[in-house]
Coordinates of C-alpha atoms in Angstrom, one line a residue:
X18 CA -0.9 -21.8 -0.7
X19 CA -2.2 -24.7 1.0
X20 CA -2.5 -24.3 5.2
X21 CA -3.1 -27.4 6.2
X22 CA -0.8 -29.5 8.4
X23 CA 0.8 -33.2 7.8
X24 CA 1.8 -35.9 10.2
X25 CA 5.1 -37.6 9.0
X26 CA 7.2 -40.7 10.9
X27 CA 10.1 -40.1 12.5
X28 CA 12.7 -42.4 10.8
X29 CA 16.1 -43.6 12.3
X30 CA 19.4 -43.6 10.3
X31 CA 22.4 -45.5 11.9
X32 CA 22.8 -46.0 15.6
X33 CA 21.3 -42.0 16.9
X34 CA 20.1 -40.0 13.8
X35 CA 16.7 -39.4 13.1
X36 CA 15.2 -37.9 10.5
X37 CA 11.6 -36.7 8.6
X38 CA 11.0 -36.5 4.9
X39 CA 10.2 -33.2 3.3
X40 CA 6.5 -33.2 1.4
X41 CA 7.2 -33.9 -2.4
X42 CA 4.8 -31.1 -3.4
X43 CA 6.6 -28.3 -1.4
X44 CA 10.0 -29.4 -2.2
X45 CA 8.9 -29.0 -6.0
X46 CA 7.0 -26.1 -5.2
X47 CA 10.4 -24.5 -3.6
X48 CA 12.6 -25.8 -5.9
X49 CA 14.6 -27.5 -3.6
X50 CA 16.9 -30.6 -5.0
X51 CA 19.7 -33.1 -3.2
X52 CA 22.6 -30.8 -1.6
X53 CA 20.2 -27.7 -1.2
X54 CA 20.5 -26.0 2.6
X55 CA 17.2 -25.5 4.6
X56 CA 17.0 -23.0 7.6
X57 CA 15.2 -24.2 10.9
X58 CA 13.9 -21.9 13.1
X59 CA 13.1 -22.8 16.1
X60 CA 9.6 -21.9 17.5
X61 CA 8.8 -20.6 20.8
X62 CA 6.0 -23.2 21.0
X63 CA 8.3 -25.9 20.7
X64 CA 8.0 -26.4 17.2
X65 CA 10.0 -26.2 14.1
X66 CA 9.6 -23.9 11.1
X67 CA 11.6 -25.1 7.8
X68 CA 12.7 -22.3 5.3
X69 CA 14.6 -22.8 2.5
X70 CA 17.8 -21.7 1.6
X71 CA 19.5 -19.8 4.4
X72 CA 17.9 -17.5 6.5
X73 CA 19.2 -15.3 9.2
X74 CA 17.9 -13.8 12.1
X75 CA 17.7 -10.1 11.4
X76 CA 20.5 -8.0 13.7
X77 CA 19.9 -5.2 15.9
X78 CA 21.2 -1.7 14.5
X79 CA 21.5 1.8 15.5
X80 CA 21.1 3.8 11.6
X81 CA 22.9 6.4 11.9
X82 CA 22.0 9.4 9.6
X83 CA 24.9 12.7 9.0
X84 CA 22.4 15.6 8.8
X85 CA 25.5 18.2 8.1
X86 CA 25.3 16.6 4.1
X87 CA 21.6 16.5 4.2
X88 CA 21.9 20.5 2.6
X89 CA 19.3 20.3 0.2
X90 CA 15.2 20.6 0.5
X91 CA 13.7 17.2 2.1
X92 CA 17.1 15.3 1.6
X93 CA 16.5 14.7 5.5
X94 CA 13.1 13.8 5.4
X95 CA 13.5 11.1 2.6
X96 CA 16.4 9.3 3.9
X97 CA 14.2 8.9 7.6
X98 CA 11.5 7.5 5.7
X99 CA 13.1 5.2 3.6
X100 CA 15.3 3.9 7.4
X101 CA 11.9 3.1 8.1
X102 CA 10.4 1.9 4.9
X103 CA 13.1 -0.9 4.6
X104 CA 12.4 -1.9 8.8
X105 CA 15.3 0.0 10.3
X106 CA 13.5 0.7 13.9
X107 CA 16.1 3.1 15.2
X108 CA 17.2 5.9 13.5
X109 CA 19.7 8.6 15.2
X110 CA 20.5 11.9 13.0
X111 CA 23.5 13.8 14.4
X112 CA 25.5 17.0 13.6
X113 CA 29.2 18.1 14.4
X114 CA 27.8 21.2 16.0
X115 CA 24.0 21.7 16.6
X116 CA 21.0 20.8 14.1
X117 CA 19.3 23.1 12.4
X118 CA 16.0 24.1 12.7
X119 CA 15.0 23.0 10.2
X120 CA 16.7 19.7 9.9
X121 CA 14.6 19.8 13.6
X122 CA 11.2 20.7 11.9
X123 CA 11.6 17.9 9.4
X124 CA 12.3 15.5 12.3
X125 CA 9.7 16.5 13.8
X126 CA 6.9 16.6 10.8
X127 CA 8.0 12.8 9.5
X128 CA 7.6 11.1 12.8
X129 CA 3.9 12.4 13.1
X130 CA 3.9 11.5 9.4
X131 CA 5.2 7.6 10.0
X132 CA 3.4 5.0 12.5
X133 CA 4.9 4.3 15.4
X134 CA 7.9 6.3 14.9
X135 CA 8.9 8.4 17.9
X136 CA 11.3 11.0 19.3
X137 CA 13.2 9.1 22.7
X138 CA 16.1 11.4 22.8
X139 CA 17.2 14.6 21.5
X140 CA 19.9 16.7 22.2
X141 CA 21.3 19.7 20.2
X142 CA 23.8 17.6 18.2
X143 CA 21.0 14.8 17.3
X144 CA 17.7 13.2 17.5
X145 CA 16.9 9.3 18.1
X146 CA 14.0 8.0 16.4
X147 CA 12.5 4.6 17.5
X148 CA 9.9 2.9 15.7
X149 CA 7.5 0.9 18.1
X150 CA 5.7 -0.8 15.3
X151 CA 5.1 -4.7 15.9
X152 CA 4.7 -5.2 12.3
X153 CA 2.5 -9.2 13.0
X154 CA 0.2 -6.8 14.7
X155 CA -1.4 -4.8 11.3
X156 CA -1.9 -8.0 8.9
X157 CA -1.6 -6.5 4.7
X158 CA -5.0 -6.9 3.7
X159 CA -6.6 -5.3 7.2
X160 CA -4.3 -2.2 6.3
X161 CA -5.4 -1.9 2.5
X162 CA -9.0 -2.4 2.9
X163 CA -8.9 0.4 5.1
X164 CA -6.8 2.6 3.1
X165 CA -9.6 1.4 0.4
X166 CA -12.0 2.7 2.5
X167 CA -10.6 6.0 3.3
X168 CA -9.6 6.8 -0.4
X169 CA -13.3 5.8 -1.5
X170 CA -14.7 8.5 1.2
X171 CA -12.2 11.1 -0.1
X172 CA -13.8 10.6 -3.4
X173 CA -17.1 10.6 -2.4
X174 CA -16.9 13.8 0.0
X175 CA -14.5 15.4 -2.4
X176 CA -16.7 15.7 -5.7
X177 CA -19.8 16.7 -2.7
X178 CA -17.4 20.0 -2.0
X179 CA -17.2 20.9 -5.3
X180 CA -20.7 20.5 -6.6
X181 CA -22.3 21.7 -3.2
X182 CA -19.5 24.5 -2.9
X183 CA -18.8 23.4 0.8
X184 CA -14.9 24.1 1.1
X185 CA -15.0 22.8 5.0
X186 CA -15.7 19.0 3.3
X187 CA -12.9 19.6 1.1
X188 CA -10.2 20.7 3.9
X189 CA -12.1 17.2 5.3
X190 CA -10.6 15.8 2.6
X191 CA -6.8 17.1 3.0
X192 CA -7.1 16.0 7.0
X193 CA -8.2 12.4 5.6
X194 CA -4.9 12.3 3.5
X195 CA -2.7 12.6 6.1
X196 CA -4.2 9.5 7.3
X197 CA -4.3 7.6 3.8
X198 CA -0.8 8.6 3.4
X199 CA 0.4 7.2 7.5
X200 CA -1.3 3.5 6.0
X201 CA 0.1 3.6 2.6
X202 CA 3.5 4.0 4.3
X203 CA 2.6 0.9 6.6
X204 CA 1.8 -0.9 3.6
X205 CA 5.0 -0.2 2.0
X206 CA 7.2 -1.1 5.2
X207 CA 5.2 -4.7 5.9
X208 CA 5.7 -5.6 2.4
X209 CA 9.5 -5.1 2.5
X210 CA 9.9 -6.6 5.3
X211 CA 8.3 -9.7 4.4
X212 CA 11.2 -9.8 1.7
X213 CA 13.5 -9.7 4.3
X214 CA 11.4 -12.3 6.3
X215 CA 9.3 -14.9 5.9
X216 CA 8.4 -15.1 9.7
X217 CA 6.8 -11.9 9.4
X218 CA 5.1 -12.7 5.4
X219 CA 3.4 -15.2 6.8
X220 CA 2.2 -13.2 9.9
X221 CA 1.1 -10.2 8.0
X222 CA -0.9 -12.8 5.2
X223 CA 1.9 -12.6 2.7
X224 CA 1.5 -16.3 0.8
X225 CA 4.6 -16.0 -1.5
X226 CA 6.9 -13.6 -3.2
X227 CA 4.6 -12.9 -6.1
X228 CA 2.0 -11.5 -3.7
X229 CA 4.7 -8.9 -2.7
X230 CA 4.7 -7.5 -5.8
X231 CA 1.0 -7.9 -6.6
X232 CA 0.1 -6.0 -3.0
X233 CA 2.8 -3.4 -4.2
X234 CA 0.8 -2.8 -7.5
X235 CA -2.4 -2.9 -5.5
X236 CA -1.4 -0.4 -2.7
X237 CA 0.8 2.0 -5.1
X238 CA -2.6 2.5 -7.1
X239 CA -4.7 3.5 -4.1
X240 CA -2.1 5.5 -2.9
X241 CA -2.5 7.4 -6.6
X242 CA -6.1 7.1 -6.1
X243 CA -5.8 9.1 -3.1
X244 CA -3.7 11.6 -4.5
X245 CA -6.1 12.3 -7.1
X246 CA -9.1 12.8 -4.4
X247 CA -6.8 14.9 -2.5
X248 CA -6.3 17.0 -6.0
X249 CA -10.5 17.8 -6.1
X250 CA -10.3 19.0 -3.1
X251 CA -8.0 21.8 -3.8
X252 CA -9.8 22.6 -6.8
X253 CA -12.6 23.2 -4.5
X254 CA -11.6 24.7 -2.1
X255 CA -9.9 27.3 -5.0
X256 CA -13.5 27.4 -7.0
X257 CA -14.6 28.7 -3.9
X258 CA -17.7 27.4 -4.4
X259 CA -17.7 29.3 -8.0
X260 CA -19.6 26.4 -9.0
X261 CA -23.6 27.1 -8.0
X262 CA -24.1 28.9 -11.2
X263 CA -23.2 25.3 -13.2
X264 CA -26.3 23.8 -14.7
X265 CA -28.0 21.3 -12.3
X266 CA -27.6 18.7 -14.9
X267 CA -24.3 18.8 -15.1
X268 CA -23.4 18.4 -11.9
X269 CA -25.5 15.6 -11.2
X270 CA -23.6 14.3 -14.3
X271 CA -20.3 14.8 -12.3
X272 CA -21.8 13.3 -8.9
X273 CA -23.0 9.9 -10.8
X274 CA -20.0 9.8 -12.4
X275 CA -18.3 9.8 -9.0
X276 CA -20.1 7.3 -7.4
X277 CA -19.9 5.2 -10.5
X278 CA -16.3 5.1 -10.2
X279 CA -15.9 4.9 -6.5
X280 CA -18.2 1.6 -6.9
X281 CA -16.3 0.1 -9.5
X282 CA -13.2 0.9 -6.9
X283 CA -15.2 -0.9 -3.7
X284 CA -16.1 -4.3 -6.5
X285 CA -12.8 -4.6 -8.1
X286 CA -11.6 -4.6 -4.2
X287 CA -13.6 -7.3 -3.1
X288 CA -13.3 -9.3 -5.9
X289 CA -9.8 -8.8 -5.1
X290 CA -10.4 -10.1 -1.5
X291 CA -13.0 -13.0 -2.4
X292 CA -10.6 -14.3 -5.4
X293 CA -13.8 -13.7 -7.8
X294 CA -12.4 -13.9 -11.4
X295 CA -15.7 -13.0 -13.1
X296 CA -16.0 -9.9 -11.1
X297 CA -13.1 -8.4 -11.6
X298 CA -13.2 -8.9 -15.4
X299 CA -16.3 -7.4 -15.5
X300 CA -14.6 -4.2 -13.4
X301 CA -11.9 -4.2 -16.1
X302 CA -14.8 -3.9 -18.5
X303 CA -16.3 -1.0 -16.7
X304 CA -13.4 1.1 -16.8
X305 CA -14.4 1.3 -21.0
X306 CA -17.7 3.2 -20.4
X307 CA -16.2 5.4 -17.6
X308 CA -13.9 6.6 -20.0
X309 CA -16.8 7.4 -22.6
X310 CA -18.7 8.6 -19.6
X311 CA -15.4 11.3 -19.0
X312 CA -15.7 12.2 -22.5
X313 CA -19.5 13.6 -22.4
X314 CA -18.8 15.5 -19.4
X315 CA -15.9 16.9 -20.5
X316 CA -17.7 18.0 -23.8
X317 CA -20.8 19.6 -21.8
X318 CA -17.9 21.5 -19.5
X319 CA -16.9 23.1 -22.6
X320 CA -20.1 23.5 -23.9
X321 CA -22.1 25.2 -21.0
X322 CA -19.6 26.6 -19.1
X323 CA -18.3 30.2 -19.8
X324 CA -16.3 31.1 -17.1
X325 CA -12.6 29.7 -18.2
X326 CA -11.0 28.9 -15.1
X327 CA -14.5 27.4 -13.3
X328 CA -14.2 24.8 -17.2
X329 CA -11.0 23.9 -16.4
X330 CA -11.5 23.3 -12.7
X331 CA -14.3 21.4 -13.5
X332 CA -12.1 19.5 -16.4
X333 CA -9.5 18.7 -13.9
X334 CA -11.9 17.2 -11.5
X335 CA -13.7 14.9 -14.3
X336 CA -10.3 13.6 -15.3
X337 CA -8.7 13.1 -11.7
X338 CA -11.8 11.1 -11.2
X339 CA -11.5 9.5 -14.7
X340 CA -7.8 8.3 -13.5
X341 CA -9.4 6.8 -10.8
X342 CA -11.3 4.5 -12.5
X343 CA -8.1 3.4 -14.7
X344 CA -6.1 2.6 -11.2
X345 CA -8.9 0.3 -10.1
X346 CA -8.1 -2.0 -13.1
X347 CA -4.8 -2.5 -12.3
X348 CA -6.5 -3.9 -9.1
X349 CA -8.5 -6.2 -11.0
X350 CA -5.6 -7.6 -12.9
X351 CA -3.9 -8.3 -10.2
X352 CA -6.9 -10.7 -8.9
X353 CA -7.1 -12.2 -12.6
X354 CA -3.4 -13.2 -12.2
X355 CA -3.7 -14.5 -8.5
X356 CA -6.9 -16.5 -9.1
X357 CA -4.6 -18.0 -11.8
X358 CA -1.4 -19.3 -9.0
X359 CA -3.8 -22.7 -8.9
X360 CA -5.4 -24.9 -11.0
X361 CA -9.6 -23.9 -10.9
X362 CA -13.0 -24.4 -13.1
X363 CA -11.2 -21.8 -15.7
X364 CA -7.8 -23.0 -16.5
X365 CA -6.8 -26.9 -15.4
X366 CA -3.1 -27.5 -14.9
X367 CA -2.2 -30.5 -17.0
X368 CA 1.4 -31.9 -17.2
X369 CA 3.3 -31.5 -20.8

């Protein structure tokens, strides 16, 4: 979407009314025709933002949340972090009597678990959470790229435990989750509330409504990505470092197969960032020989190694890196289809 700006004339109608004309290309763009309603907000600058449609400022609530019906395992713990998922920035859980300890311990665990959410008054009948999160402060791509970061490290340090039987990199690993999983939330809660408003889409570096669903796709993959990293770290840390008796081929098959994959994860990200259709094709096109790559290691697993549960540990962690690959092309895609939003040297826009 374009960013530049455009000087119009202030016209007068009749004997006091003045008014501007709307740009022809963003009224098409928007849809907008004779008898439509814009929204004006007024900017603290001085200036005027036009929206349209109507568009309200969002009001101040106090979420209330009944933990007496919140009986079953995690009921508690969900409904907290969808309140702050959807933007809700005070959340107070109450009881008739007291709250349980372990409606307390969930509480508790989900507020380290969420950014910027915080316990600013308790009592034994409830809790009041309040989420200090200024959400123009952590723009969308800033918070995936580092999430892209962190998952690429799990990989990397992951795969190391198991071949090098070092179980203090793999409960690295698990401690590098917790933080994957704190910006994956963030992600999730910027991108709804740019839905909600467009102030804060455009703040964060959210261009339209289509890139809400195309920065959904993109973070619910590395969040699965993450996941799976997470996964190859509890198989090594229950190998126990079983693995020094596997062939030294084979696991330097399994480590360049890792960083094979964690590469292809980094270029279909940037290509992602840079807008780079030609790169990200040839990512999707990489994902074919990592598959065929998963196959021959998974044939020389069954081949070479006796042990039965050290094969299907080893299995596992071949295919949890093998999925990996396949959630990086869903990033790709999504670059293919955002290149396409404008006319460029590979599709022209002509007028039926």
């Amino acid at each position: 979407m374009s960013q530049m700006m455009e000087a119009r004339k202030v016209q007068k109608v009749g004997y006091s009314t003045l008014i501007v004309s709307l740009p022809k290309d963003w009224v098409e763009q928007v849809s907008l025709k004779q008898g439509d309603i814009v929204t004006f907000r007024r900017e603290p600058d001085g200036g005027i933002t036009v929206y349209p449609g109507l568009t309200r400022e969002r009001e101040n609530f106090r979420y209330v949340i009944d933990a007496d019906i919140c009986d079953a395992p995690n009921l508690l713990t969900r409904i907290i972090t969808a309140n702050y998922l959807t933007g809700h920035d005070t959340i107070q859980i109450v009881a008739k009597k007291e709250l349980s300890q372990r409606h307390l311990e969930e509480v508790r665990a989900v507020s380290r678990r969420l950014t910027g959410l915080g316990i600013v008054e308790q009592s034994l009948k409830s809790v009041t959470l309040q989420s200090f999160v200024d959400p123009t402060k952590f723009p969308i791509y800033g918070l995936m790229r580092r999430l892209q970061i962190i998952l690429s490290s799990m990989l990397e340090t992951g795969v190391k435990a198991v071949v090098e039987g070092r179980p203090n990199l793999a409960e690295e690993v698990l401690h590098m989750e917790e933080e994957a999983d704190r910006i994956y939330w963030m992600i999730i809660r910027q991108l709804l509330l740019a839905v909600l408003d467009r102030r804060v889409a455009k703040e964060v570096g959210i261009d339209g409504p289509m890139h809400v669903v195309g920065n959904r796709v993109i973070a619910k993959s590395l969040e699965q990505m993450g996941d799976l990293a997470s996964h190859i770290a509890q198989e090594a840390l229950r190998l126990k470092g079983d693995v020094k008796g596997v062939d030294a081929k084979l696991s330097k098959g399994i480590l360049d197969f890792s960083d094979k994959v964690r590469l292809l994860i980094e270029d279909s990200f940037n290509a992602l960032m840079k807008g780079d259709l030609k790169k990200s094709n040839d990512c999707i096109e990489r994902v074919a020989s990592c598959e065929q790559l998963e196959r021959t290691l998974t044939t020389d697993i069954m081949r070479s190694v006796k042990a039965v549960n050290l094969a299907v540990g080893l299995r596992s962690i071949v295919w949890d890196v093998g999925q990996m690959a396949k959630y990086s092309e869903a990033i790709a895609e999504v670059a293919i289809n955002r290149h396409l939003e404008a006319p460029s040297a590979f599709c022209a826009w002509e007028k039926a």
